[in-house]
Tab-separated table of C-alpha atoms and ligand atoms in Angstrom:
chain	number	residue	atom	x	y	z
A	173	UNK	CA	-61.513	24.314	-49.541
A	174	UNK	CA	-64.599	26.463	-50.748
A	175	UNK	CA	-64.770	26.605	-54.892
A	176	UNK	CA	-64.140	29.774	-56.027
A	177	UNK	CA	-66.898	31.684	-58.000
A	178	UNK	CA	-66.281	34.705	-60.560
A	179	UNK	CA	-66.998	37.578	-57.922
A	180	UNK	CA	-64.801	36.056	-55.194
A	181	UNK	CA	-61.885	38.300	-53.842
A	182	UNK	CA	-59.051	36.896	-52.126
A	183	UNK	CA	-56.112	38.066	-50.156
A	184	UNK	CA	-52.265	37.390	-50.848
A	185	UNK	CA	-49.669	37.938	-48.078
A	186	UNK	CA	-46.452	38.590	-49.095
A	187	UNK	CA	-43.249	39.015	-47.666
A	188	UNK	CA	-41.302	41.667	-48.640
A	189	UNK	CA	-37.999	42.706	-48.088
A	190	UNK	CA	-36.959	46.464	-49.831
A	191	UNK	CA	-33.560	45.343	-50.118
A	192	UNK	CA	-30.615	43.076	-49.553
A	193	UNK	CA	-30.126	44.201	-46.117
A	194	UNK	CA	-33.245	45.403	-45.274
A	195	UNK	CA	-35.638	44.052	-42.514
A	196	UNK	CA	-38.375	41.930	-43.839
A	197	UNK	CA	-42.018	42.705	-43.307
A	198	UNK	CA	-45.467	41.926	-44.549
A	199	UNK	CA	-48.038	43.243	-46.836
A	200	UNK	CA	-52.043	42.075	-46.947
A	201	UNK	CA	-53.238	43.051	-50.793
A	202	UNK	CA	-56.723	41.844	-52.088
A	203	UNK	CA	-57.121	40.373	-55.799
A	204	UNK	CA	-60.219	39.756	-57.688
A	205	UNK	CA	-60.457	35.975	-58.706
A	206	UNK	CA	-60.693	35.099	-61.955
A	207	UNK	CA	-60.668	30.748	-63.446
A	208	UNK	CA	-57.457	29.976	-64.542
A	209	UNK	CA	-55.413	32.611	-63.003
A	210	UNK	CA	-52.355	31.786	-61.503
A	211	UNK	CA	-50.003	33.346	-58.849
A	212	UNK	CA	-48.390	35.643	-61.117
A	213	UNK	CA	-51.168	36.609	-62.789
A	214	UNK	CA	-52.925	37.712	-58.796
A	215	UNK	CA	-48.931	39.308	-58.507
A	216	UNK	CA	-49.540	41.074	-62.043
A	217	UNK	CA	-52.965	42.362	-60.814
A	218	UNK	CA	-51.511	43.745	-57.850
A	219	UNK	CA	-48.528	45.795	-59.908
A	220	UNK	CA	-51.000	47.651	-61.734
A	221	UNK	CA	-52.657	49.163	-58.076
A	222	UNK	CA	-50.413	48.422	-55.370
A	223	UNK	CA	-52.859	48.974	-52.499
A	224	UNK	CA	-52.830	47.274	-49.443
A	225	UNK	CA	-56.257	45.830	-47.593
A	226	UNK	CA	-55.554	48.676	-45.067
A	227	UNK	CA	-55.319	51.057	-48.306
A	228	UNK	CA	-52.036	52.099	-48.159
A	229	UNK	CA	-50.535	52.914	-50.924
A	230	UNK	CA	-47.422	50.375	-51.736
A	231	UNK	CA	-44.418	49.903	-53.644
A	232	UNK	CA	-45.170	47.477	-56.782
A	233	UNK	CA	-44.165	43.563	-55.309
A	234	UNK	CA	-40.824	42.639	-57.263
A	235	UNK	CA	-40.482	39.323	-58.475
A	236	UNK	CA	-38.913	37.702	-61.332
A	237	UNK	CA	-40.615	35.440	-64.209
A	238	UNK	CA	-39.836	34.791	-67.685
A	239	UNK	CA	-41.676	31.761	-69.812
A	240	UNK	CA	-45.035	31.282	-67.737
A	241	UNK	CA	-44.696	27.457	-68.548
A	242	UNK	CA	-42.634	26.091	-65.708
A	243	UNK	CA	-39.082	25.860	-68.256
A	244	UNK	CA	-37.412	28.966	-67.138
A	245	UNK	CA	-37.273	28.281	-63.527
A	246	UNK	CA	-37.209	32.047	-62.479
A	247	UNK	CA	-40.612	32.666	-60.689
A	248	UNK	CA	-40.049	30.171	-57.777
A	249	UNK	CA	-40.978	30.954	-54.601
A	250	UNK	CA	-42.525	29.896	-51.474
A	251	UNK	CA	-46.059	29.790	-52.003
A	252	UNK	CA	-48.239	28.535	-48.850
A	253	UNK	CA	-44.708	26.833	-47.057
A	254	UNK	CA	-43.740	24.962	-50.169
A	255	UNK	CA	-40.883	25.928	-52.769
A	256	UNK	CA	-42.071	26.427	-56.393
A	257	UNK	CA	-43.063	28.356	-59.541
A	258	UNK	CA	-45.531	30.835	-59.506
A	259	UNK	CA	-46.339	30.165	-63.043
A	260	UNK	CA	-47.708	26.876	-62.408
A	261	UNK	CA	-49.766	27.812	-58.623
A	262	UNK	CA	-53.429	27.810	-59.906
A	263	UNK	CA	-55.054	30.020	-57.243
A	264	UNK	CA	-58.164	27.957	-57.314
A	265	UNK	CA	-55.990	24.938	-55.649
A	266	UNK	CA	-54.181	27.152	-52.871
A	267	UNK	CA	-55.548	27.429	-49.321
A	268	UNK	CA	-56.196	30.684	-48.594
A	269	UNK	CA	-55.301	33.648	-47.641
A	270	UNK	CA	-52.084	32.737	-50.306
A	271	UNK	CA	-48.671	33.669	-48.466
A	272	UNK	CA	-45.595	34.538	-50.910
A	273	UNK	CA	-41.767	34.263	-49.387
A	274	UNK	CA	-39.137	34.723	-51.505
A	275	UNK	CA	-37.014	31.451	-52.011
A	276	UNK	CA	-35.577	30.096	-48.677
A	277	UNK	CA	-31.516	29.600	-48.706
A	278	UNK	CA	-30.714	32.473	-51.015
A	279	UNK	CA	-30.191	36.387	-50.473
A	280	UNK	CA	-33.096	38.309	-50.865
A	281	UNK	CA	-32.594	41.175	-54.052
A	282	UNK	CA	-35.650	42.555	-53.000
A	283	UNK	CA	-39.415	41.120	-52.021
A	284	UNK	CA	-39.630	37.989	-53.715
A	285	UNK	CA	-36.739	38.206	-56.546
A	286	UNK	CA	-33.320	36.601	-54.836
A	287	UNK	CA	-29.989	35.723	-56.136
A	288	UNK	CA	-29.285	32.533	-56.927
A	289	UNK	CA	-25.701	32.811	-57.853
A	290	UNK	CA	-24.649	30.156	-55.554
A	291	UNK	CA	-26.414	27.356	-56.994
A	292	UNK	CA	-24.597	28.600	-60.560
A	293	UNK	CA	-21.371	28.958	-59.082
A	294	UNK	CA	-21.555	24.942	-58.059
A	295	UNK	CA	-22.693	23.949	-61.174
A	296	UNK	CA	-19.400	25.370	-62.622
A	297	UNK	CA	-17.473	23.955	-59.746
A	298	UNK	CA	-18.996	20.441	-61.084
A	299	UNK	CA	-18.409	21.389	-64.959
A	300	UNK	CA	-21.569	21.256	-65.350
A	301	UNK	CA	-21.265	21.653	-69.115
A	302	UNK	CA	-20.069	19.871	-72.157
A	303	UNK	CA	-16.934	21.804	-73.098
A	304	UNK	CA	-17.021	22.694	-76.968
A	305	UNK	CA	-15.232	26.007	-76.805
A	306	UNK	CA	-11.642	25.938	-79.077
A	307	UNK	CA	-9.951	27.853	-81.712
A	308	UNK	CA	-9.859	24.466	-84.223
A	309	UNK	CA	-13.036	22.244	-84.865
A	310	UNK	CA	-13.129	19.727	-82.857
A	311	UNK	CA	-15.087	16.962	-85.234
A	312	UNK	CA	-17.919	15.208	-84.358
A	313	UNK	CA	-19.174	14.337	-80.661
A	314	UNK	CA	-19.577	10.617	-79.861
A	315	UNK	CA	-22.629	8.983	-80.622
A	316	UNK	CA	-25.238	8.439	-78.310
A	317	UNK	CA	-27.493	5.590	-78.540
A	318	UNK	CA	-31.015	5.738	-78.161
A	319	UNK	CA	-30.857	3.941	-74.805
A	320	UNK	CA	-28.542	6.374	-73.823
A	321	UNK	CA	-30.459	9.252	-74.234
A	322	UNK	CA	-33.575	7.567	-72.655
A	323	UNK	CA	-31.329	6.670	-69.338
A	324	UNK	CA	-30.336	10.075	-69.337
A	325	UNK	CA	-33.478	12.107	-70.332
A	326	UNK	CA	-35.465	11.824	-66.290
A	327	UNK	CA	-32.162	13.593	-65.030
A	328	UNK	CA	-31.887	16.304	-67.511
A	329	UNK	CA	-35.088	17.880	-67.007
A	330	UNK	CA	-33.600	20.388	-64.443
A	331	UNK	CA	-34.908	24.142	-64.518
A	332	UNK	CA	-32.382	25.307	-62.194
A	333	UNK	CA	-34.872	27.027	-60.029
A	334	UNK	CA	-33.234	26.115	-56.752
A	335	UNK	CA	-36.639	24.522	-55.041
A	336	UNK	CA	-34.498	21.422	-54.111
A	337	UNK	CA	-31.765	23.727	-52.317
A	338	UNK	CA	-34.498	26.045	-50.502
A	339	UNK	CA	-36.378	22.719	-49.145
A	340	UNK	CA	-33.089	20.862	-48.123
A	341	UNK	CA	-32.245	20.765	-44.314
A	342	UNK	CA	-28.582	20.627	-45.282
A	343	UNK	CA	-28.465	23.599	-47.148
A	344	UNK	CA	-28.235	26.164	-44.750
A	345	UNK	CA	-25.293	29.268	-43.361
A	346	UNK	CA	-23.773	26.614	-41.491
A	347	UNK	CA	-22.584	24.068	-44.582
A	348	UNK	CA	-21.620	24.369	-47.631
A	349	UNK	CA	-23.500	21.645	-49.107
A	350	UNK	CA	-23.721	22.210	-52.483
A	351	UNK	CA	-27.812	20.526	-52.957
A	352	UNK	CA	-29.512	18.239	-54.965
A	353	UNK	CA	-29.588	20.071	-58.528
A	354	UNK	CA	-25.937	20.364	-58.299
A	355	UNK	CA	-25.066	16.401	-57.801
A	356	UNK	CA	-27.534	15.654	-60.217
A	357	UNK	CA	-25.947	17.208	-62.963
A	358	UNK	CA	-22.905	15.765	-61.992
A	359	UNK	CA	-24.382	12.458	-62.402
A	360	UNK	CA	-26.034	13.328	-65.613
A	361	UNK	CA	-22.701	14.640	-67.437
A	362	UNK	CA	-20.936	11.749	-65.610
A	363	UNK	CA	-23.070	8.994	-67.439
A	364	UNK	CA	-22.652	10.953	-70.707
A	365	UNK	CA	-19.987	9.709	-73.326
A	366	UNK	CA	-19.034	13.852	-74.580
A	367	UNK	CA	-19.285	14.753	-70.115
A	368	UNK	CA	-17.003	11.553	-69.336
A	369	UNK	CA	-14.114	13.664	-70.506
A	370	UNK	CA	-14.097	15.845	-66.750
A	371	UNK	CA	-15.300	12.930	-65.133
A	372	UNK	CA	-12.111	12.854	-62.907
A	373	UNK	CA	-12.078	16.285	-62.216
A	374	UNK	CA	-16.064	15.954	-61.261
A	375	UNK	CA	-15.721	13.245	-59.051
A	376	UNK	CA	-12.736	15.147	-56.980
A	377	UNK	CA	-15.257	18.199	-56.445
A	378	UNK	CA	-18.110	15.782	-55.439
A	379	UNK	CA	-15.788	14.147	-52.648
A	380	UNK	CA	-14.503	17.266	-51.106
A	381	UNK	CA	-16.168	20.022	-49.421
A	382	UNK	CA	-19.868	20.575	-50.000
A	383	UNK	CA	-20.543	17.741	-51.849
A	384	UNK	CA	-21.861	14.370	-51.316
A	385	UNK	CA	-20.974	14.011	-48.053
A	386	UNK	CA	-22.466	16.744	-46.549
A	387	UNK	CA	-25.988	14.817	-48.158
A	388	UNK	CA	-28.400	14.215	-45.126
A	389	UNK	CA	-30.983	11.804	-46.957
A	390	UNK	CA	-33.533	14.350	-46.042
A	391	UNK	CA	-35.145	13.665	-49.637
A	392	UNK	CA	-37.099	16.946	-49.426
A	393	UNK	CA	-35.829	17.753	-52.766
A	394	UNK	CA	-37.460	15.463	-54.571
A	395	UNK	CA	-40.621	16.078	-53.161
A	396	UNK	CA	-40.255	19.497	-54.190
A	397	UNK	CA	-38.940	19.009	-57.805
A	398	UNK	CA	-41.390	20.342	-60.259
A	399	UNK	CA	-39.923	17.856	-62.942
A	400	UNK	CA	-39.948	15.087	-61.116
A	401	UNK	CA	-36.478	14.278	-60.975
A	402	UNK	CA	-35.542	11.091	-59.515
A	403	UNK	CA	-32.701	13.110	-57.247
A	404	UNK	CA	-32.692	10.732	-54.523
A	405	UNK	CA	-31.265	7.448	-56.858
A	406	UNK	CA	-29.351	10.232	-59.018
A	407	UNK	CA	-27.372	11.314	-56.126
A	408	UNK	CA	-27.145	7.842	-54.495
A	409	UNK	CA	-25.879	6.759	-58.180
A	410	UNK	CA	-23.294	9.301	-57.823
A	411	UNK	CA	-22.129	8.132	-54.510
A	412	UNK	CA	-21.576	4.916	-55.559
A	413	UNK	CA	-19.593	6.005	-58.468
A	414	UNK	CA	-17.247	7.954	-56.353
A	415	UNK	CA	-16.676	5.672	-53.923
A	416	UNK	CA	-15.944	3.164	-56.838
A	417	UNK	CA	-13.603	5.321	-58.449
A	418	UNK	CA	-11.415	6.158	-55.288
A	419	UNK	CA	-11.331	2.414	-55.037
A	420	UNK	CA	-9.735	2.141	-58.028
A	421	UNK	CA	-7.571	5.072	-57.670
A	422	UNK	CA	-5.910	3.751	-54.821
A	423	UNK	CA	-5.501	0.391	-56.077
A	424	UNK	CA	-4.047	1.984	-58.939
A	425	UNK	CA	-6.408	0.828	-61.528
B	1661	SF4	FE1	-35.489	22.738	-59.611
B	1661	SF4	FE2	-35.607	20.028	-59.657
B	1661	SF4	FE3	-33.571	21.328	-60.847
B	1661	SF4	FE4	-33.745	21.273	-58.171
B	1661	SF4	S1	-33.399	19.505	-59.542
B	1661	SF4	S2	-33.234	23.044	-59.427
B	1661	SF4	S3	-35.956	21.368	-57.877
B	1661	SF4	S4	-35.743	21.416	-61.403
């Protein structure tokens, strides 16, 4: 790949799709390189004069992005074939031209903004929460021991930015696999003393339909993770837990 110097210009395909339903197509736009920038920065650049190389005159791209420091999760996307956040894509390390898709495995809003409702509905199907809501106090949590917190700390980095469902295999029209973030915070909440209270409940939704089972071992998604979460042992962690526990439930223990 050639360095970039301050006068270079570069082009950005993106994919864009002017509504739910609507066909997809592409647009060619040229941006002015400058050190540092990043892919929402080029996207930002291209709002403010929405011309294509062909100059025609174009809607402003839509896209969604919130904290610029990869914590938010909202600006992922699929920059040159791989799922993840704009905010982090230095332009000066992408092959180019730069394509833009909007986030595989979830409904297009429009261009590359896309509703990830799904992956929030499973994380309530999970309890993905501590529950703290009541009309009394409810005292003091356990206590968590250091070691605790360290064990748990790798699996609770999660953004929620759905790059592990877009690169998994399994998650697709045809399943309803519910994807890596999902089982992972089902394992994280499961090893916790204060998320050990919907344990049971947790584990029943994890056996059933969409969850572990329907697991390929494609491992995609932690390739893709941009924190690095060890999703592969998380979810076989989980596995073995719920396979333990049905044990038991059958022998009655
Ligand atoms: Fe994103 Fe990783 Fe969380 Fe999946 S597990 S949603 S890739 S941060």
């Amino acid at each position: 790949m050639r360095e970039f110097v301050m006068s270079d210009n570069f082009t950005i395909k993106i994919r864009r799709q002017d509504g739910p339903d609507a066909k997809p197509y592409w647009q060619e736009f040229e941006v002015n390189f400058r050190p540092g920038m990043n892919v929402v920065i080029a996207l930002q650049d291209i709002r403010r004069d929405p011309v294509t190389i062909d100059g025609v005159k174009a809607d402003p791209v839509v896209w969604e992005c919130s904290c610029l420091e990869e914590v938010c999760g909202s600006c992922a996307m699929v920059i040159n074939g791989r799922a993840r956040q704009a905010c982090s894509a230095l332009i000066e390390d992408l092959d180019r031209p730069v394509t833009l898709e909007p986030l595989a495995k979830f409904p297009v809003v429009r261009d590359l903004m896309v509703d990830r409702s799904s992956l929030f509905e499973n994380f309530a199907r999970v309890r993905a929460w501590i529950p703290i809501d009541g009309t009394y106090p409810m005292g003091p949590g356990p206590q968590v021991s250091q070691e605790e917190q360290e064990a748990a700390y790798p699996l609770a980095r999660c953004i929620t930015c759905g790059c592990c469902l877009a690169a998994c295999p399994q998650v697709n029209n045809n399943s309803s696999f519910m994807g890596a973030a999902v089982l992972n915070q089902a394992t994280l909440l499961n090893s916790y003393p204060t998320g050990r209270m919907n344990r049971a409940a947790r584990l029943d939704v994890v056996r059933g339909d969409g969850g572990l089972a329907g697991c390929g071992n494609a491992q995609n998604c932690e390739r893709v993770c941009p924190k690095s979460i060890p999703l592969v042992s998380s979810i076989a962690r989980l596995n073995r837990e719920a396979l333990l526990d049905a044990v038991k439930r059958w022998l009655g223990k």
